[in-house]
mmCIF file with all atom_site columns, C-alpha atoms in Angstrom:
data_model
loop_
_atom_site.group_PDB
_atom_site.id
_atom_site.type_symbol
_atom_site.label_atom_id
_atom_site.label_alt_id
_atom_site.label_comp_id
_atom_site.label_asym_id
_atom_site.label_entity_id
_atom_site.label_seq_id
_atom_site.pdbx_PDB_ins_code
_atom_site.Cartn_x
_atom_site.Cartn_y
_atom_site.Cartn_z
_atom_site.occupancy
_atom_site.B_iso_or_equiv
_atom_site.pdbx_formal_charge
_atom_site.auth_seq_id
_atom_site.auth_comp_id
_atom_site.auth_asym_id
_atom_site.auth_atom_id
_atom_site.pdbx_PDB_model_num
ATOM 1   C CA . UNK A 1 1   ? 16.267 4.483   -18.512 1.00 81.00 ? 1275 UNK A CA 1
ATOM 2   C CA . UNK A 1 2   ? 18.769 1.871   -16.399 1.00 92.00 ? 1276 UNK A CA 1
ATOM 3   C CA . UNK A 1 3   ? 17.871 -0.148  -14.398 1.00 97.00 ? 1277 UNK A CA 1
ATOM 4   C CA . UNK A 1 4   ? 17.859 -2.428  -11.284 1.00 98.00 ? 1278 UNK A CA 1
ATOM 5   C CA . UNK A 1 5   ? 18.196 -6.021  -11.294 1.00 98.00 ? 1279 UNK A CA 1
ATOM 6   C CA . UNK A 1 6   ? 17.740 -8.704  -9.425  1.00 98.00 ? 1280 UNK A CA 1
ATOM 7   C CA . UNK A 1 7   ? 20.673 -12.446 -11.424 1.00 98.00 ? 1281 UNK A CA 1
ATOM 8   C CA . UNK A 1 8   ? 19.862 -15.600 -8.726  1.00 98.00 ? 1282 UNK A CA 1
ATOM 9   C CA . UNK A 1 9   ? 22.952 -17.422 -8.913  1.00 97.00 ? 1283 UNK A CA 1
ATOM 10  C CA . UNK A 1 10  ? 23.291 -21.740 -8.574  1.00 94.00 ? 1284 UNK A CA 1
ATOM 11  C CA . UNK A 1 11  ? 27.180 -21.712 -10.634 1.00 91.00 ? 1285 UNK A CA 1
ATOM 12  C CA . UNK A 1 12  ? 30.231 -20.811 -9.326  1.00 89.00 ? 1286 UNK A CA 1
ATOM 13  C CA . UNK A 1 13  ? 31.497 -17.750 -10.158 1.00 91.00 ? 1287 UNK A CA 1
ATOM 14  C CA . UNK A 1 14  ? 29.581 -14.405 -11.330 1.00 95.00 ? 1288 UNK A CA 1
ATOM 15  C CA . UNK A 1 15  ? 29.319 -13.935 -14.913 1.00 96.00 ? 1289 UNK A CA 1
ATOM 16  C CA . UNK A 1 16  ? 31.470 -10.510 -16.288 1.00 96.00 ? 1290 UNK A CA 1
ATOM 17  C CA . UNK A 1 17  ? 28.488 -9.502  -17.530 1.00 97.00 ? 1291 UNK A CA 1
ATOM 18  C CA . UNK A 1 18  ? 26.115 -9.646  -14.555 1.00 98.00 ? 1292 UNK A CA 1
ATOM 19  C CA . UNK A 1 19  ? 29.239 -8.613  -12.442 1.00 97.00 ? 1293 UNK A CA 1
ATOM 20  C CA . UNK A 1 20  ? 30.066 -5.524  -15.156 1.00 97.00 ? 1294 UNK A CA 1
ATOM 21  C CA . UNK A 1 21  ? 26.310 -4.906  -16.247 1.00 97.00 ? 1295 UNK A CA 1
ATOM 22  C CA . UNK A 1 22  ? 26.194 -2.117  -19.408 1.00 96.00 ? 1296 UNK A CA 1
ATOM 23  C CA . UNK A 1 23  ? 24.319 0.813   -19.531 1.00 97.00 ? 1297 UNK A CA 1
ATOM 24  C CA . UNK A 1 24  ? 24.419 2.490   -16.490 1.00 97.00 ? 1298 UNK A CA 1
ATOM 25  C CA . UNK A 1 25  ? 22.479 -0.801  -15.063 1.00 98.00 ? 1299 UNK A CA 1
ATOM 26  C CA . UNK A 1 26  ? 22.995 -2.271  -11.240 1.00 98.00 ? 1300 UNK A CA 1
ATOM 27  C CA . UNK A 1 27  ? 22.584 -6.018  -10.889 1.00 98.00 ? 1301 UNK A CA 1
ATOM 28  C CA . UNK A 1 28  ? 22.067 -7.334  -7.563  1.00 98.00 ? 1302 UNK A CA 1
ATOM 29  C CA . UNK A 1 29  ? 23.618 -10.727 -7.495  1.00 98.00 ? 1303 UNK A CA 1
ATOM 30  C CA . UNK A 1 30  ? 21.476 -13.596 -4.927  1.00 98.00 ? 1304 UNK A CA 1
ATOM 31  C CA . UNK A 1 31  ? 22.687 -17.132 -4.604  1.00 97.00 ? 1305 UNK A CA 1
ATOM 32  C CA . UNK A 1 32  ? 18.916 -18.867 -5.420  1.00 98.00 ? 1306 UNK A CA 1
ATOM 33  C CA . UNK A 1 33  ? 18.666 -21.221 -1.682  1.00 97.00 ? 1307 UNK A CA 1
ATOM 34  C CA . UNK A 1 34  ? 18.437 -17.309 -0.714  1.00 97.00 ? 1308 UNK A CA 1
ATOM 35  C CA . UNK A 1 35  ? 15.763 -15.954 -2.248  1.00 98.00 ? 1309 UNK A CA 1
ATOM 36  C CA . UNK A 1 36  ? 12.221 -14.977 -1.597  1.00 96.00 ? 1310 UNK A CA 1
ATOM 37  C CA . UNK A 1 37  ? 9.445  -12.810 -3.621  1.00 96.00 ? 1311 UNK A CA 1
ATOM 38  C CA . UNK A 1 38  ? 9.990  -10.474 -1.367  1.00 96.00 ? 1312 UNK A CA 1
ATOM 39  C CA . UNK A 1 39  ? 13.853 -9.882  -2.840  1.00 97.00 ? 1313 UNK A CA 1
ATOM 40  C CA . UNK A 1 40  ? 11.686 -8.958  -5.893  1.00 98.00 ? 1314 UNK A CA 1
ATOM 41  C CA . UNK A 1 41  ? 10.807 -5.708  -3.971  1.00 96.00 ? 1315 UNK A CA 1
ATOM 42  C CA . UNK A 1 42  ? 13.095 -3.020  -4.369  1.00 96.00 ? 1316 UNK A CA 1
ATOM 43  C CA . UNK A 1 43  ? 14.129 -4.410  -7.950  1.00 98.00 ? 1317 UNK A CA 1
ATOM 44  C CA . UNK A 1 44  ? 12.733 -3.899  -11.602 1.00 98.00 ? 1318 UNK A CA 1
ATOM 45  C CA . UNK A 1 45  ? 13.686 -6.963  -13.545 1.00 98.00 ? 1319 UNK A CA 1
ATOM 46  C CA . UNK A 1 46  ? 14.719 -10.024 -12.364 1.00 98.00 ? 1320 UNK A CA 1
ATOM 47  C CA . UNK A 1 47  ? 17.529 -13.012 -14.303 1.00 98.00 ? 1321 UNK A CA 1
ATOM 48  C CA . UNK A 1 48  ? 16.890 -16.705 -14.339 1.00 98.00 ? 1322 UNK A CA 1
ATOM 49  C CA . UNK A 1 49  ? 19.361 -18.312 -16.154 1.00 97.00 ? 1323 UNK A CA 1
ATOM 50  C CA . UNK A 1 50  ? 19.954 -21.978 -17.152 1.00 96.00 ? 1324 UNK A CA 1
ATOM 51  C CA . UNK A 1 51  ? 21.293 -23.059 -14.421 1.00 96.00 ? 1325 UNK A CA 1
ATOM 52  C CA . UNK A 1 52  ? 18.623 -23.448 -11.638 1.00 97.00 ? 1326 UNK A CA 1
ATOM 53  C CA . UNK A 1 53  ? 16.086 -24.911 -9.666  1.00 98.00 ? 1327 UNK A CA 1
ATOM 54  C CA . UNK A 1 54  ? 13.581 -25.141 -11.239 1.00 98.00 ? 1328 UNK A CA 1
ATOM 55  C CA . UNK A 1 55  ? 12.085 -27.292 -8.427  1.00 97.00 ? 1329 UNK A CA 1
ATOM 56  C CA . UNK A 1 56  ? 12.737 -24.418 -6.290  1.00 97.00 ? 1330 UNK A CA 1
ATOM 57  C CA . UNK A 1 57  ? 11.348 -21.833 -8.285  1.00 98.00 ? 1331 UNK A CA 1
ATOM 58  C CA . UNK A 1 58  ? 7.926  -23.649 -8.528  1.00 97.00 ? 1332 UNK A CA 1
ATOM 59  C CA . UNK A 1 59  ? 7.701  -24.153 -4.880  1.00 98.00 ? 1333 UNK A CA 1
ATOM 60  C CA . UNK A 1 60  ? 7.714  -19.745 -5.272  1.00 98.00 ? 1334 UNK A CA 1
ATOM 61  C CA . UNK A 1 61  ? 5.610  -19.233 -8.268  1.00 98.00 ? 1335 UNK A CA 1
ATOM 62  C CA . UNK A 1 62  ? 2.670  -17.484 -6.864  1.00 98.00 ? 1336 UNK A CA 1
ATOM 63  C CA . UNK A 1 63  ? 5.747  -14.809 -6.298  1.00 98.00 ? 1337 UNK A CA 1
ATOM 64  C CA . UNK A 1 64  ? 6.661  -15.047 -9.447  1.00 98.00 ? 1338 UNK A CA 1
ATOM 65  C CA . UNK A 1 65  ? 3.203  -14.290 -10.768 1.00 98.00 ? 1339 UNK A CA 1
ATOM 66  C CA . UNK A 1 66  ? 2.270  -11.435 -8.681  1.00 98.00 ? 1340 UNK A CA 1
ATOM 67  C CA . UNK A 1 67  ? 5.710  -10.021 -9.236  1.00 98.00 ? 1341 UNK A CA 1
ATOM 68  C CA . UNK A 1 68  ? 4.529  -10.045 -13.205 1.00 97.00 ? 1342 UNK A CA 1
ATOM 69  C CA . UNK A 1 69  ? 0.982  -9.432  -12.860 1.00 97.00 ? 1343 UNK A CA 1
ATOM 70  C CA . UNK A 1 70  ? 2.191  -6.190  -11.153 1.00 96.00 ? 1344 UNK A CA 1
ATOM 71  C CA . UNK A 1 71  ? 4.363  -5.103  -13.385 1.00 97.00 ? 1345 UNK A CA 1
ATOM 72  C CA . UNK A 1 72  ? 7.527  -6.535  -13.567 1.00 98.00 ? 1346 UNK A CA 1
ATOM 73  C CA . UNK A 1 73  ? 10.449 -7.686  -15.678 1.00 98.00 ? 1347 UNK A CA 1
ATOM 74  C CA . UNK A 1 74  ? 11.004 -11.322 -15.636 1.00 98.00 ? 1348 UNK A CA 1
ATOM 75  C CA . UNK A 1 75  ? 14.050 -12.513 -18.316 1.00 98.00 ? 1349 UNK A CA 1
ATOM 76  C CA . UNK A 1 76  ? 14.099 -16.463 -18.223 1.00 98.00 ? 1350 UNK A CA 1
ATOM 77  C CA . UNK A 1 77  ? 16.968 -18.472 -20.252 1.00 98.00 ? 1351 UNK A CA 1
ATOM 78  C CA . UNK A 1 78  ? 17.466 -23.055 -20.553 1.00 97.00 ? 1352 UNK A CA 1
ATOM 79  C CA . UNK A 1 79  ? 15.449 -25.262 -21.513 1.00 97.00 ? 1353 UNK A CA 1
ATOM 80  C CA . UNK A 1 80  ? 12.661 -25.304 -18.671 1.00 98.00 ? 1354 UNK A CA 1
ATOM 81  C CA . UNK A 1 81  ? 12.056 -28.973 -17.940 1.00 97.00 ? 1355 UNK A CA 1
ATOM 82  C CA . UNK A 1 82  ? 9.131  -27.649 -14.786 1.00 97.00 ? 1356 UNK A CA 1
ATOM 83  C CA . UNK A 1 83  ? 7.886  -24.468 -15.706 1.00 98.00 ? 1357 UNK A CA 1
ATOM 84  C CA . UNK A 1 84  ? 7.880  -22.171 -12.417 1.00 98.00 ? 1358 UNK A CA 1
ATOM 85  C CA . UNK A 1 85  ? 5.959  -20.009 -13.860 1.00 98.00 ? 1359 UNK A CA 1
ATOM 86  C CA . UNK A 1 86  ? 2.080  -20.238 -13.811 1.00 98.00 ? 1360 UNK A CA 1
ATOM 87  C CA . UNK A 1 87  ? 2.745  -18.465 -18.680 1.00 98.00 ? 1361 UNK A CA 1
ATOM 88  C CA . UNK A 1 88  ? 5.577  -20.717 -18.806 1.00 98.00 ? 1362 UNK A CA 1
ATOM 89  C CA . UNK A 1 89  ? 5.090  -24.336 -20.584 1.00 98.00 ? 1363 UNK A CA 1
ATOM 90  C CA . UNK A 1 90  ? 8.243  -26.972 -20.967 1.00 98.00 ? 1364 UNK A CA 1
ATOM 91  C CA . UNK A 1 91  ? 9.810  -26.976 -23.202 1.00 98.00 ? 1365 UNK A CA 1
ATOM 92  C CA . UNK A 1 92  ? 9.899  -28.989 -26.842 1.00 97.00 ? 1366 UNK A CA 1
ATOM 93  C CA . UNK A 1 93  ? 12.853 -30.380 -29.193 1.00 97.00 ? 1367 UNK A CA 1
ATOM 94  C CA . UNK A 1 94  ? 12.187 -28.354 -32.030 1.00 95.00 ? 1368 UNK A CA 1
ATOM 95  C CA . UNK A 1 95  ? 13.372 -31.375 -35.863 1.00 91.00 ? 1369 UNK A CA 1
ATOM 96  C CA . UNK A 1 96  ? 15.307 -34.331 -35.207 1.00 90.00 ? 1370 UNK A CA 1
ATOM 97  C CA . UNK A 1 97  ? 18.688 -33.156 -34.344 1.00 87.00 ? 1371 UNK A CA 1
ATOM 98  C CA . UNK A 1 98  ? 20.467 -31.628 -37.674 1.00 92.00 ? 1372 UNK A CA 1
ATOM 99  C CA . UNK A 1 99  ? 21.724 -28.830 -38.220 1.00 92.00 ? 1373 UNK A CA 1
ATOM 100 C CA . UNK A 1 100 ? 19.388 -27.493 -40.596 1.00 94.00 ? 1374 UNK A CA 1
ATOM 101 C CA . UNK A 1 101 ? 16.863 -28.144 -37.406 1.00 96.00 ? 1375 UNK A CA 1
ATOM 102 C CA . UNK A 1 102 ? 18.001 -24.944 -35.814 1.00 97.00 ? 1376 UNK A CA 1
ATOM 103 C CA . UNK A 1 103 ? 19.156 -21.831 -38.094 1.00 97.00 ? 1377 UNK A CA 1
ATOM 104 C CA . UNK A 1 104 ? 17.066 -19.118 -37.223 1.00 98.00 ? 1378 UNK A CA 1
ATOM 105 C CA . UNK A 1 105 ? 15.915 -15.737 -38.028 1.00 98.00 ? 1379 UNK A CA 1
ATOM 106 C CA . UNK A 1 106 ? 14.648 -13.013 -37.251 1.00 98.00 ? 1380 UNK A CA 1
ATOM 107 C CA . UNK A 1 107 ? 10.635 -12.458 -36.223 1.00 98.00 ? 1381 UNK A CA 1
ATOM 108 C CA . UNK A 1 108 ? 10.149 -8.614  -36.912 1.00 92.00 ? 1382 UNK A CA 1
ATOM 109 C CA . UNK A 1 109 ? 12.428 -5.537  -35.609 1.00 96.00 ? 1383 UNK A CA 1
ATOM 110 C CA . UNK A 1 110 ? 11.995 -5.353  -32.020 1.00 98.00 ? 1384 UNK A CA 1
ATOM 111 C CA . UNK A 1 111 ? 14.472 -3.505  -28.924 1.00 98.00 ? 1385 UNK A CA 1
ATOM 112 C CA . UNK A 1 112 ? 16.658 -6.599  -28.394 1.00 98.00 ? 1386 UNK A CA 1
ATOM 113 C CA . UNK A 1 113 ? 17.094 -7.917  -31.033 1.00 98.00 ? 1387 UNK A CA 1
ATOM 114 C CA . UNK A 1 114 ? 18.376 -3.859  -33.011 1.00 98.00 ? 1388 UNK A CA 1
ATOM 115 C CA . UNK A 1 115 ? 21.184 -4.511  -35.208 1.00 98.00 ? 1389 UNK A CA 1
ATOM 116 C CA . UNK A 1 116 ? 21.499 -8.068  -34.746 1.00 98.00 ? 1390 UNK A CA 1
ATOM 117 C CA . UNK A 1 117 ? 22.533 -10.320 -37.690 1.00 98.00 ? 1391 UNK A CA 1
ATOM 118 C CA . UNK A 1 118 ? 20.392 -14.439 -37.749 1.00 98.00 ? 1392 UNK A CA 1
ATOM 119 C CA . UNK A 1 119 ? 23.836 -15.651 -38.475 1.00 97.00 ? 1393 UNK A CA 1
ATOM 120 C CA . UNK A 1 120 ? 25.631 -14.481 -35.144 1.00 98.00 ? 1394 UNK A CA 1
ATOM 121 C CA . UNK A 1 121 ? 22.390 -15.902 -32.992 1.00 98.00 ? 1395 UNK A CA 1
ATOM 122 C CA . UNK A 1 122 ? 22.936 -19.718 -35.318 1.00 97.00 ? 1396 UNK A CA 1
ATOM 123 C CA . UNK A 1 123 ? 26.331 -20.134 -35.575 1.00 96.00 ? 1397 UNK A CA 1
ATOM 124 C CA . UNK A 1 124 ? 28.802 -19.546 -32.084 1.00 94.00 ? 1398 UNK A CA 1
ATOM 125 C CA . UNK A 1 125 ? 32.544 -20.588 -33.628 1.00 89.00 ? 1399 UNK A CA 1
ATOM 126 C CA . UNK A 1 126 ? 30.942 -23.218 -36.343 1.00 90.00 ? 1400 UNK A CA 1
ATOM 127 C CA . UNK A 1 127 ? 28.638 -24.631 -34.120 1.00 93.00 ? 1401 UNK A CA 1
ATOM 128 C CA . UNK A 1 128 ? 24.325 -24.434 -34.582 1.00 94.00 ? 1402 UNK A CA 1
ATOM 129 C CA . UNK A 1 129 ? 22.260 -25.137 -31.707 1.00 95.00 ? 1403 UNK A CA 1
ATOM 130 C CA . UNK A 1 130 ? 23.611 -22.868 -28.864 1.00 94.00 ? 1404 UNK A CA 1
ATOM 131 C CA . UNK A 1 131 ? 21.297 -20.292 -29.159 1.00 97.00 ? 1405 UNK A CA 1
ATOM 132 C CA . UNK A 1 132 ? 18.429 -22.508 -29.225 1.00 97.00 ? 1406 UNK A CA 1
ATOM 133 C CA . UNK A 1 133 ? 17.197 -26.335 -29.805 1.00 97.00 ? 1407 UNK A CA 1
ATOM 134 C CA . UNK A 1 134 ? 13.424 -25.659 -29.484 1.00 97.00 ? 1408 UNK A CA 1
ATOM 135 C CA . UNK A 1 135 ? 10.453 -23.655 -28.609 1.00 97.00 ? 1409 UNK A CA 1
ATOM 136 C CA . UNK A 1 136 ? 8.672  -23.318 -25.201 1.00 98.00 ? 1410 UNK A CA 1
ATOM 137 C CA . UNK A 1 137 ? 5.511  -22.572 -26.288 1.00 98.00 ? 1411 UNK A CA 1
ATOM 138 C CA . UNK A 1 138 ? 3.990  -18.874 -26.733 1.00 98.00 ? 1412 UNK A CA 1
ATOM 139 C CA . UNK A 1 139 ? 0.376  -17.609 -25.355 1.00 97.00 ? 1413 UNK A CA 1
ATOM 140 C CA . UNK A 1 140 ? -1.553 -16.672 -28.186 1.00 97.00 ? 1414 UNK A CA 1
ATOM 141 C CA . UNK A 1 141 ? -0.352 -12.374 -27.340 1.00 97.00 ? 1415 UNK A CA 1
ATOM 142 C CA . UNK A 1 142 ? 3.189  -12.862 -27.277 1.00 98.00 ? 1416 UNK A CA 1
ATOM 143 C CA . UNK A 1 143 ? 5.225  -11.414 -29.636 1.00 98.00 ? 1417 UNK A CA 1
ATOM 144 C CA . UNK A 1 144 ? 7.622  -14.012 -31.435 1.00 98.00 ? 1418 UNK A CA 1
ATOM 145 C CA . UNK A 1 145 ? 11.288 -12.560 -31.498 1.00 98.00 ? 1419 UNK A CA 1
ATOM 146 C CA . UNK A 1 146 ? 13.014 -15.571 -33.667 1.00 98.00 ? 1420 UNK A CA 1
ATOM 147 C CA . UNK A 1 147 ? 12.219 -18.375 -34.918 1.00 98.00 ? 1421 UNK A CA 1
ATOM 148 C CA . UNK A 1 148 ? 12.948 -21.850 -36.464 1.00 98.00 ? 1422 UNK A CA 1
ATOM 149 C CA . UNK A 1 149 ? 14.111 -21.128 -40.246 1.00 97.00 ? 1423 UNK A CA 1
ATOM 150 C CA . UNK A 1 150 ? 12.545 -24.166 -41.053 1.00 96.00 ? 1424 UNK A CA 1
ATOM 151 C CA . UNK A 1 151 ? 9.727  -25.066 -39.606 1.00 96.00 ? 1425 UNK A CA 1
ATOM 152 C CA . UNK A 1 152 ? 8.577  -20.618 -38.002 1.00 97.00 ? 1426 UNK A CA 1
ATOM 153 C CA . UNK A 1 153 ? 8.787  -22.425 -34.191 1.00 97.00 ? 1427 UNK A CA 1
ATOM 154 C CA . UNK A 1 154 ? 9.079  -19.608 -31.749 1.00 98.00 ? 1428 UNK A CA 1
ATOM 155 C CA . UNK A 1 155 ? 12.361 -19.769 -30.666 1.00 98.00 ? 1429 UNK A CA 1
ATOM 156 C CA . UNK A 1 156 ? 12.771 -16.008 -28.553 1.00 98.00 ? 1430 UNK A CA 1
ATOM 157 C CA . UNK A 1 157 ? 9.199  -13.857 -27.946 1.00 98.00 ? 1431 UNK A CA 1
ATOM 158 C CA . UNK A 1 158 ? 7.841  -11.355 -25.617 1.00 98.00 ? 1432 UNK A CA 1
ATOM 159 C CA . UNK A 1 159 ? 5.585  -10.914 -23.740 1.00 98.00 ? 1433 UNK A CA 1
ATOM 160 C CA . UNK A 1 160 ? 3.749  -7.824  -22.197 1.00 97.00 ? 1434 UNK A CA 1
ATOM 161 C CA . UNK A 1 161 ? 1.277  -7.694  -18.856 1.00 95.00 ? 1435 UNK A CA 1
ATOM 162 C CA . UNK A 1 162 ? -1.881 -5.211  -18.712 1.00 87.00 ? 1436 UNK A CA 1
ATOM 163 C CA . UNK A 1 163 ? -0.087 -3.474  -15.749 1.00 93.00 ? 1437 UNK A CA 1
ATOM 164 C CA . UNK A 1 164 ? 3.555  -3.232  -17.312 1.00 96.00 ? 1438 UNK A CA 1
ATOM 165 C CA . UNK A 1 165 ? 4.813  -6.405  -16.998 1.00 98.00 ? 1439 UNK A CA 1
ATOM 166 C CA . UNK A 1 166 ? 7.010  -7.794  -19.341 1.00 98.00 ? 1440 UNK A CA 1
ATOM 167 C CA . UNK A 1 167 ? 8.761  -11.248 -20.927 1.00 98.00 ? 1441 UNK A CA 1
ATOM 168 C CA . UNK A 1 168 ? 11.080 -12.499 -22.296 1.00 98.00 ? 1442 UNK A CA 1
ATOM 169 C CA . UNK A 1 169 ? 11.276 -16.020 -23.466 1.00 98.00 ? 1443 UNK A CA 1
ATOM 170 C CA . UNK A 1 170 ? 14.993 -17.828 -24.224 1.00 98.00 ? 1444 UNK A CA 1
ATOM 171 C CA . UNK A 1 171 ? 14.707 -21.168 -24.397 1.00 98.00 ? 1445 UNK A CA 1
ATOM 172 C CA . UNK A 1 172 ? 18.529 -21.883 -24.959 1.00 97.00 ? 1446 UNK A CA 1
ATOM 173 C CA . UNK A 1 173 ? 22.096 -21.171 -23.581 1.00 96.00 ? 1447 UNK A CA 1
ATOM 174 C CA . UNK A 1 174 ? 22.105 -17.484 -21.019 1.00 98.00 ? 1448 UNK A CA 1
ATOM 175 C CA . UNK A 1 175 ? 22.270 -14.722 -23.365 1.00 98.00 ? 1449 UNK A CA 1
ATOM 176 C CA . UNK A 1 176 ? 25.040 -12.604 -21.055 1.00 98.00 ? 1450 UNK A CA 1
ATOM 177 C CA . UNK A 1 177 ? 27.258 -15.261 -22.188 1.00 97.00 ? 1451 UNK A CA 1
ATOM 178 C CA . UNK A 1 178 ? 27.217 -13.658 -25.181 1.00 97.00 ? 1452 UNK A CA 1
ATOM 179 C CA . UNK A 1 179 ? 28.422 -10.844 -24.123 1.00 97.00 ? 1453 UNK A CA 1
ATOM 180 C CA . UNK A 1 180 ? 31.462 -10.358 -25.481 1.00 96.00 ? 1454 UNK A CA 1
ATOM 181 C CA . UNK A 1 181 ? 30.863 -12.162 -28.492 1.00 97.00 ? 1455 UNK A CA 1
ATOM 182 C CA . UNK A 1 182 ? 33.208 -10.255 -31.348 1.00 97.00 ? 1456 UNK A CA 1
ATOM 183 C CA . UNK A 1 183 ? 29.711 -9.654  -33.359 1.00 98.00 ? 1457 UNK A CA 1
ATOM 184 C CA . UNK A 1 184 ? 25.937 -8.420  -33.099 1.00 98.00 ? 1458 UNK A CA 1
ATOM 185 C CA . UNK A 1 185 ? 25.264 -11.745 -30.094 1.00 98.00 ? 1459 UNK A CA 1
ATOM 186 C CA . UNK A 1 186 ? 26.976 -8.999  -28.281 1.00 98.00 ? 1460 UNK A CA 1
ATOM 187 C CA . UNK A 1 187 ? 23.923 -6.803  -28.026 1.00 98.00 ? 1461 UNK A CA 1
ATOM 188 C CA . UNK A 1 188 ? 21.795 -8.467  -27.171 1.00 98.00 ? 1462 UNK A CA 1
ATOM 189 C CA . UNK A 1 189 ? 22.200 -8.596  -23.751 1.00 98.00 ? 1463 UNK A CA 1
ATOM 190 C CA . UNK A 1 190 ? 22.231 -4.217  -22.924 1.00 98.00 ? 1464 UNK A CA 1
ATOM 191 C CA . UNK A 1 191 ? 19.131 -4.282  -25.404 1.00 98.00 ? 1465 UNK A CA 1
ATOM 192 C CA . UNK A 1 192 ? 17.322 -6.956  -23.194 1.00 98.00 ? 1466 UNK A CA 1
ATOM 193 C CA . UNK A 1 193 ? 18.444 -4.695  -20.220 1.00 98.00 ? 1467 UNK A CA 1
ATOM 194 C CA . UNK A 1 194 ? 17.339 -1.776  -21.846 1.00 98.00 ? 1468 UNK A CA 1
ATOM 195 C CA . UNK A 1 195 ? 13.793 -3.043  -22.869 1.00 98.00 ? 1469 UNK A CA 1
ATOM 196 C CA . UNK A 1 196 ? 13.535 -4.244  -19.152 1.00 98.00 ? 1470 UNK A CA 1
ATOM 197 C CA . UNK A 1 197 ? 14.140 -1.681  -17.310 1.00 98.00 ? 1471 UNK A CA 1
ATOM 198 C CA . UNK A 1 198 ? 12.220 1.129   -19.551 1.00 96.00 ? 1472 UNK A CA 1
#
């Protein structure tokens, strides 16, 4: 099942995986200053990257919450400092900055990480910490998708709302930036869109 998504843009250029989405999905691109929640009326999902103006989004919290409440899907990226939906909490750094603090593991079967190796999201060009260096605390009824191996603290998580809402929270670099990686991490963006649209 393909879906139509909205991507809010607040940087120069559009990421390649957004401009040419996989699996028949459509992604409309809108500059963040022009965004109002009315733009969500014609899409099934909203893609929020790590470089967005969180203060601006915070002024639109009622509309974002309403989109989730009526069954919309949202994917949010980055170490959020200013929560812009009621379900979100501020980012909390994990560990003390050592390499071993940021080793990740897959927390269980989920369509978003199907076929994905924990090593491929932990290491990027031999460096640890691009995927996640901390947590955004999930609600009690969320499902943990990836976690930090040393402590079990959540990295990525998903939440399902009562009207069919779906939320994916990723506390690191935008997952669409991995779409051309020469390993299993490249699977995640396409599988995320499939899950959001299903």
